Coordinates of C-alpha atoms and ligand atoms in Angstrom, one line a residue:
M15 CA 9.0 -16.3 -17.5
K16 CA 7.6 -12.8 -18.2
I17 CA 4.4 -11.7 -16.6
L18 CA 2.3 -8.7 -17.5
G19 CA 0.7 -7.3 -14.4
I20 CA -2.5 -5.2 -14.4
E21 CA -3.7 -3.3 -11.4
T22 CA -6.7 -1.0 -11.2
S23 CA -8.1 -1.4 -7.5
C24 CA -8.1 2.3 -6.6
D25 CA -7.1 5.4 -8.5
E26 CA -4.0 4.1 -10.2
T27 CA -4.2 2.5 -13.6
A28 CA -1.1 0.4 -13.7
A29 CA 0.5 -2.1 -16.1
A30 CA 4.1 -3.6 -15.7
I31 CA 6.2 -6.5 -16.9
V32 CA 8.4 -8.5 -14.5
E33 CA 10.7 -11.2 -15.3
N34 CA 10.8 -14.3 -13.0
G35 CA 9.2 -12.3 -10.1
Q36 CA 12.5 -10.5 -9.8
I37 CA 13.6 -8.2 -12.7
L38 CA 11.6 -5.0 -13.4
L39 CA 11.2 -4.6 -17.3
S40 CA 8.5 -1.9 -17.2
N41 CA 6.4 -0.1 -14.7
A42 CA 3.5 2.1 -16.1
V43 CA 1.4 4.0 -13.7
L44 CA -1.3 6.7 -14.4
S45 CA -3.1 8.2 -11.3
S46 CA -6.4 10.0 -11.5
M47 CA -5.4 11.6 -8.1
D48 CA -5.4 15.2 -9.6
Q49 CA -9.3 14.7 -10.3
H50 CA -10.0 13.6 -6.8
V51 CA -7.9 16.2 -4.8
M52 CA -10.8 18.8 -4.8
Y53 CA -13.0 16.2 -3.1
G54 CA -10.5 15.4 -0.3
G55 CA -10.6 11.7 -1.1
I56 CA -11.2 9.1 -3.9
V57 CA -14.5 9.4 -5.9
P58 CA -15.1 5.8 -7.0
E59 CA -17.2 6.8 -10.1
I60 CA -14.3 9.3 -11.3
A61 CA -11.7 6.5 -10.6
A62 CA -13.6 3.9 -12.8
R63 CA -14.2 6.2 -15.6
S64 CA -10.5 7.3 -15.6
H65 CA -9.4 3.5 -15.7
I66 CA -11.6 3.0 -18.8
E67 CA -9.8 5.9 -20.4
S68 CA -6.2 5.0 -19.3
I69 CA -6.0 1.1 -19.3
V70 CA -5.1 0.5 -23.0
P71 CA -2.6 3.3 -23.2
V72 CA -0.9 2.2 -20.0
I73 CA -0.7 -1.3 -21.1
N74 CA 0.9 -0.2 -24.5
Q75 CA 3.3 1.9 -22.4
A76 CA 4.3 -1.1 -20.4
F77 CA 5.1 -3.0 -23.6
G78 CA 6.9 0.0 -25.0
E79 CA 9.1 0.6 -21.9
A80 CA 10.1 -3.1 -21.8
Q81 CA 10.6 -3.2 -25.7
L82 CA 8.4 -6.4 -25.7
D83 CA 5.5 -7.7 -27.6
W84 CA 2.8 -10.3 -26.9
P85 CA 4.8 -13.4 -28.1
D86 CA 7.3 -12.5 -25.2
I87 CA 4.5 -12.7 -22.4
D88 CA 4.0 -16.0 -20.6
G89 CA 0.9 -14.8 -18.5
I90 CA -1.2 -12.1 -17.2
A91 CA -1.7 -11.4 -13.6
V92 CA -4.6 -9.0 -12.5
T93 CA -5.7 -7.7 -9.2
Y94 CA -9.2 -9.0 -8.5
G95 CA -9.6 -7.7 -5.0
A96 CA -9.5 -5.9 -2.5
G97 CA -10.6 -2.6 -4.0
L98 CA -13.2 -0.5 -5.4
G99 CA -15.7 -2.5 -7.3
G100 CA -16.0 -0.4 -10.4
S101 CA -12.2 0.1 -10.6
L102 CA -11.5 -3.5 -10.2
L103 CA -14.0 -4.5 -12.9
I104 CA -11.9 -2.3 -15.5
G105 CA -8.7 -4.3 -14.8
V106 CA -10.2 -7.7 -14.6
M107 CA -12.5 -7.3 -17.8
T108 CA -9.4 -6.0 -19.8
A109 CA -7.3 -8.8 -18.5
R110 CA -10.0 -11.4 -19.4
A111 CA -10.3 -10.1 -22.9
L112 CA -6.5 -10.0 -23.5
A113 CA -6.2 -13.6 -22.0
I114 CA -8.8 -14.8 -24.5
I115 CA -7.6 -12.9 -27.6
K116 CA -3.8 -13.5 -26.9
N117 CA -4.3 -17.0 -25.6
K118 CA -2.3 -16.5 -22.3
P119 CA -2.8 -18.0 -18.9
L120 CA -4.6 -15.6 -16.4
Y121 CA -3.9 -15.4 -12.7
A122 CA -6.1 -13.7 -10.2
V123 CA -4.0 -11.7 -7.6
N124 CA -4.8 -10.4 -4.1
H125 CA -3.7 -6.7 -4.0
V126 CA -2.7 -6.9 -0.4
E127 CA -0.5 -9.8 -0.9
G128 CA 0.8 -8.1 -3.9
H129 CA 2.1 -5.2 -1.7
A130 CA 4.4 -7.7 0.2
Y131 CA 5.7 -9.1 -3.1
A132 CA 7.0 -5.7 -4.3
N133 CA 10.1 -6.6 -2.1
F134 CA 10.9 -9.7 -4.4
I135 CA 11.9 -7.3 -7.2
T136 CA 15.6 -6.8 -6.8
E137 CA 16.8 -6.0 -10.4
S138 CA 15.6 -3.2 -12.9
K139 CA 16.2 -2.6 -16.4
L140 CA 14.7 0.9 -15.8
P141 CA 16.7 3.7 -14.3
G142 CA 15.9 5.3 -11.1
Y143 CA 14.9 2.4 -8.8
Q144 CA 16.5 1.9 -5.4
L145 CA 15.9 -1.8 -4.7
P146 CA 16.7 -4.5 -2.1
K147 CA 20.1 -6.3 -2.8
A148 CA 18.4 -9.7 -2.2
Q149 CA 15.0 -11.4 -2.2
P150 CA 13.5 -11.8 1.4
E151 CA 14.1 -15.2 2.9
F152 CA 11.4 -17.2 4.6
P153 CA 10.0 -17.1 7.3
I154 CA 9.1 -13.4 6.6
L155 CA 7.3 -10.9 8.7
A156 CA 5.5 -8.3 6.5
L157 CA 3.9 -5.1 7.7
I158 CA 1.5 -4.1 5.0
V159 CA 0.4 -0.4 5.6
S160 CA -1.6 1.5 3.0
G161 CA -4.6 3.7 2.6
G162 CA -6.9 0.6 2.8
H163 CA -5.0 -1.9 4.9
S164 CA -2.8 -2.3 8.0
Q165 CA -1.8 -5.8 8.5
L166 CA 0.9 -7.8 10.1
V167 CA 1.5 -11.1 8.3
L168 CA 3.8 -14.0 8.9
F169 CA 4.9 -16.0 5.7
Q170 CA 6.3 -19.5 6.3
D171 CA 6.6 -19.9 2.5
H172 CA 4.9 -18.7 -0.6
F173 CA 1.2 -18.9 -0.1
Q174 CA 1.6 -20.3 3.4
Y175 CA 0.8 -17.5 5.8
Q176 CA -0.8 -16.4 8.9
L177 CA -2.5 -13.0 9.5
L178 CA -1.2 -12.0 12.9
G179 CA -3.1 -8.8 13.2
Q180 CA -5.0 -6.1 11.3
T181 CA -6.7 -2.9 11.8
R182 CA -10.0 -2.9 13.8
D183 CA -11.2 0.3 12.3
D184 CA -9.3 2.8 9.9
A185 CA -6.1 2.0 8.0
I186 CA -3.0 3.8 9.1
G187 CA -3.1 5.6 5.6
E188 CA -6.7 6.6 6.2
A189 CA -5.7 8.2 9.5
F190 CA -2.9 10.2 7.8
D191 CA -5.3 11.4 5.2
K192 CA -7.9 12.4 7.8
V193 CA -5.4 14.1 10.1
A194 CA -4.0 16.2 7.2
K195 CA -7.6 17.3 6.3
I196 CA -8.1 18.4 10.1
I197 CA -5.1 20.7 9.7
G198 CA -5.8 21.9 6.2
L199 CA -3.1 19.8 4.3
P200 CA -3.8 18.4 0.8
Y201 CA -4.8 14.8 0.0
P202 CA -3.1 12.3 0.1
G203 CA -2.3 13.0 3.7
G204 CA 0.8 10.8 4.1
P205 CA 3.2 12.9 2.0
S206 CA 1.6 16.2 3.1
I207 CA 2.1 15.3 6.7
A208 CA 5.7 14.1 6.1
K209 CA 6.5 17.4 4.4
A210 CA 4.9 19.4 7.3
A211 CA 6.4 17.5 10.1
P212 CA 10.0 18.7 10.2
A213 CA 9.0 22.2 11.0
G214 CA 7.1 20.9 14.1
D215 CA 7.8 19.3 17.4
V216 CA 7.4 15.5 17.6
Y217 CA 6.8 15.7 21.3
A218 CA 4.6 19.0 21.4
Y219 CA 1.4 16.8 21.9
D220 CA 0.7 13.7 23.8
L221 CA -1.5 11.7 21.5
P222 CA -2.9 8.2 22.5
K223 CA -1.6 4.8 21.3
S224 CA -4.5 2.4 20.9
K225 CA -4.5 -0.3 23.5
L226 CA -6.3 -3.5 22.4
D227 CA -6.5 -7.0 24.0
S228 CA -5.5 -8.6 20.8
K229 CA -1.7 -8.5 20.6
Y230 CA -1.1 -7.7 16.9
D231 CA -4.3 -5.8 16.0
F232 CA -4.3 -2.1 15.3
S233 CA -6.8 0.8 15.8
F234 CA -6.4 4.3 14.5
S235 CA -9.9 5.9 15.0
G236 CA -8.9 6.9 18.7
V237 CA -5.7 9.0 17.6
K238 CA -7.8 10.5 14.8
T239 CA -10.4 11.7 17.2
A240 CA -7.8 12.8 19.7
V241 CA -6.2 15.0 16.9
L242 CA -9.6 16.5 16.3
R243 CA -10.3 17.3 20.0
L244 CA -6.7 18.7 20.4
A245 CA -7.1 21.1 17.4
Q246 CA -10.5 22.2 18.8
A247 CA -9.0 22.9 22.2
L248 CA -5.9 24.7 20.6
V249 CA -8.3 27.2 19.0
G250 CA -10.3 27.5 22.3
E251 CA -13.4 25.8 21.1
D252 CA -15.5 22.7 22.2
Y253 CA -16.1 19.3 20.4
N254 CA -19.0 21.1 18.5
F255 CA -16.8 23.2 16.6
P256 CA -16.8 22.1 13.0
S257 CA -13.6 20.5 11.8
V258 CA -13.6 22.4 8.3
K259 CA -13.0 25.7 10.1
L260 CA -10.0 24.5 11.9
P261 CA -7.4 25.0 9.3
Q262 CA -8.0 28.9 9.2
R263 CA -7.9 29.0 13.1
L264 CA -4.7 27.1 13.7
N265 CA -1.4 28.8 13.3
E266 CA 1.4 27.3 11.2
A267 CA 3.5 26.2 14.4
Q268 CA 0.5 24.3 15.6
K269 CA -0.3 22.6 12.4
A270 CA 3.4 21.5 11.9
S271 CA 3.5 20.2 15.6
I272 CA 0.3 18.2 15.1
A273 CA 1.7 16.7 12.0
A274 CA 5.0 15.8 13.7
S275 CA 3.4 14.5 16.8
F276 CA 0.8 12.4 14.9
Q277 CA 3.3 10.9 12.4
R278 CA 5.6 9.8 15.3
I279 CA 2.6 8.1 17.3
A280 CA 1.1 6.6 14.1
V281 CA 4.3 5.2 13.1
E282 CA 5.3 3.9 16.7
T283 CA 1.9 2.1 16.9
V284 CA 2.8 -0.1 13.8
V285 CA 6.5 -0.3 14.8
D286 CA 5.7 -1.6 18.4
K287 CA 3.6 -4.4 17.0
T288 CA 6.1 -5.3 14.3
I289 CA 8.9 -5.5 17.0
L290 CA 6.8 -7.5 19.2
A291 CA 6.1 -10.1 16.4
Y292 CA 9.7 -10.0 15.5
Q293 CA 10.6 -11.0 19.1
E294 CA 7.9 -13.7 19.2
F295 CA 8.4 -15.4 15.7
L296 CA 12.0 -14.5 15.0
P297 CA 11.7 -14.5 11.1
K298 CA 14.7 -14.4 9.0
T299 CA 13.4 -11.2 7.2
V300 CA 11.1 -8.3 8.0
I301 CA 9.5 -6.5 5.1
I302 CA 7.2 -3.5 4.6
G303 CA 4.7 -2.7 1.7
G304 CA 1.9 -0.4 0.7
G305 CA 1.7 3.4 0.3
V306 CA 2.7 4.2 3.9
A307 CA 5.8 2.1 3.5
S308 CA 7.4 5.0 1.7
S309 CA 7.4 7.0 5.0
T310 CA 10.8 8.0 6.1
E311 CA 9.7 8.2 9.6
L312 CA 8.5 4.5 9.3
R313 CA 11.7 3.4 7.7
Q314 CA 13.8 5.1 10.3
Q315 CA 12.0 4.0 13.5
L316 CA 11.9 0.4 12.3
Q317 CA 15.6 0.2 11.3
R318 CA 16.5 1.8 14.7
R319 CA 14.4 -0.7 16.8
L320 CA 14.7 -3.8 14.7
A321 CA 17.5 -6.4 15.8
I322 CA 18.4 -7.4 12.3
G323 CA 19.0 -5.3 9.1
I324 CA 16.1 -4.5 6.9
E325 CA 16.0 -3.5 3.3
Y326 CA 13.5 -1.2 1.8
T327 CA 12.3 -1.1 -1.7
D328 CA 11.7 1.8 -3.9
P329 CA 8.7 4.2 -2.9
K330 CA 7.5 3.9 -6.6
L331 CA 7.0 0.1 -5.7
C332 CA 5.3 0.9 -2.3
T333 CA 2.3 2.9 -3.5
D334 CA -0.1 1.1 -6.0
N335 CA 1.7 -0.4 -8.9
A336 CA 1.3 -3.4 -11.5
A337 CA 5.0 -4.5 -10.9
M338 CA 4.1 -6.1 -7.5
I339 CA 1.0 -7.9 -9.2
A340 CA 3.3 -9.2 -11.9
A341 CA 5.9 -10.4 -9.3
L342 CA 3.3 -12.2 -7.3
G343 CA 1.8 -13.6 -10.5
Y344 CA 5.1 -15.3 -11.3
F345 CA 5.0 -17.2 -8.0
Q346 CA 1.4 -18.1 -8.6
A347 CA 2.1 -19.2 -12.1
R348 CA 4.9 -21.5 -11.0
Q349 CA 2.5 -23.3 -8.6
G350 CA -0.5 -22.9 -10.5
I351 CA -2.2 -20.9 -7.8
N352 CA -5.4 -19.0 -8.8
L353 CA -5.2 -19.9 -12.5
S354 CA -8.4 -18.5 -13.6
D355 CA -11.0 -19.0 -16.3
P356 CA -10.8 -15.9 -18.5
F357 CA -14.5 -16.3 -19.2
L358 CA -15.4 -16.5 -15.6
L359 CA -13.1 -14.7 -13.3
D360 CA -15.1 -12.2 -11.1
I361 CA -13.9 -9.3 -8.9
N362 CA -13.9 -9.6 -5.0
P363 CA -13.9 -6.1 -3.5
N364 CA -13.8 -7.4 0.0
L365 CA -11.1 -10.0 -0.5
S366 CA -9.1 -10.4 2.6
M367 CA -5.7 -12.2 3.4
Ligands
KG4_415 O1 -0.9 1.5 -1.3 P1 -1.6 2.8 -1.6 O2 -0.9 3.7 -2.9 O3 -3.2 2.6 -1.9 C1 -3.8 1.7 -1.1 O4 -3.8 0.5 -1.5 O5 -4.6 2.2 -0.2 O6 -1.6 3.7 -0.4 C2 -1.9 5.1 -0.2 C3 -1.9 5.7 1.2 C4 -2.5 7.0 1.4 O7 -3.3 6.8 2.5 C5 -1.3 7.9 1.7 O8 -1.6 8.8 2.5 C6 -0.2 7.0 2.3 O9 -0.4 5.7 1.5 N1 1.0 7.4 2.1 C7 1.9 7.9 3.1 C8 3.2 8.3 2.6 N2 3.0 8.2 1.2 C9 1.8 7.7 0.9 N3 1.7 7.8 4.4 C10 2.6 8.2 5.2 N4 3.8 8.6 4.8 C11 4.1 8.7 3.5 N5 5.3 9.2 3.2
ZN416 ZN1 -2.5 -0.6 -2.3

C-alpha cells in the first residue's frame, strides 16, 4: 500500500510517498524558513502564502522522485492539526481536492503522533538516509520534542497510547530558539546553539532544571528566564536591561558557554524524565521524534543513560516532513482510523494527543 503524505502545519511544505508505512519512496520538503529568519520566528501569514505557491510543485516532486503516478497511490494522508491555522488549511484543502478528483481515501493525521511514526521508516529508495534497522516494538516510550511540543508518550499498540507528560509552558525547541536570540544567534536556535556549544564550557553556568509536582511534565520558561538574567548579570546590568542589546555586550566565550550550559541542562531535563519513565514502564523500545530529536547532545545523553539500546532516525525525518505523515497514514488506513469525508474534513490547530 502506497500512501501520499501531505504536511503544511508550520513553515515546511512537504509531500512524500511511503510504502506500507516502512519504505521511503520520496520525501519532498520546501521550507519558507529563509523568509522568516529576519523576523526571528515564523510569521504565519508568510508561511501560509508560501504554502500556496509551493504545494503543487512539492507534490509533483514527490511523484517524480518516486517515479510513480496517481494510479499507484492507495490513499492520501494529511496533517489536520496541530499547527498554524492558515498553514494547515492549505494542506488540508489540497488533500481534499485531490481525494475528490483522484477518488482516493483521505486520512486525517495528527502531526505530533506523526513525529513518532518517523521511526517506523526503516528502508529508503532514496540515497542519504540513516535509518533504524528495525521498526520499534510495542510497548514504545516516545519522547517527542520540537518547536511546538515536548511530550512523553507510552504506546501500548498503534492508536493505544497514554500521554505521560507534556510541557506546562514553552516547548523545548522554543526555549532553544529564545536562548539563541538572547545571545544573538540566528533562528532556528537549535542548530545555532549546537554549532556554538563546542567552543564553550558545559559547566560554566549553573542553570536551573524545572521542578514540578507532576512526574513527567516539563517546563522551560524558568531556564529561559535564568539565561536572560545570567546574560544581564554577565554584562553588569540589572533585569531592566533590554535583551536586544545583550548580543553586542557579551563576548564570544560567554556566548559559547551560555550555549553549552543551556544545551546540556535543557537536554538533561527531557532525558531525566525519559529515563524515569523507562524505569517505571519498562517499554521494549524507546524512540525520539521532532526537530529537537536531531540534537547530537540529546542522542548522546540518552544513549549513555538508557539501559537498552536505542536507534535514531535520520535528522531529515526528525524535522517536519510528510514521510512521517504517510507512514502513520498507512497504519490508520489498515485500521480505518480517521478515514475522512473529503467534502468535510476541517483543520484543528489546537489538536492534542
Ligand atoms: O519538528 P520541527 O521541525 O517543527 C515543529 O513541529 O515545531 O522542530 C523545529 C524545532 C526548532 O525549535 C529548532 O530550534 C529545533 O527543532 N531544532 C533543534 C535542533 N535542530 C532543530 N533543537 C536542538 N538541537 C538541534 N540540533
Ligand atoms: Zn513538527
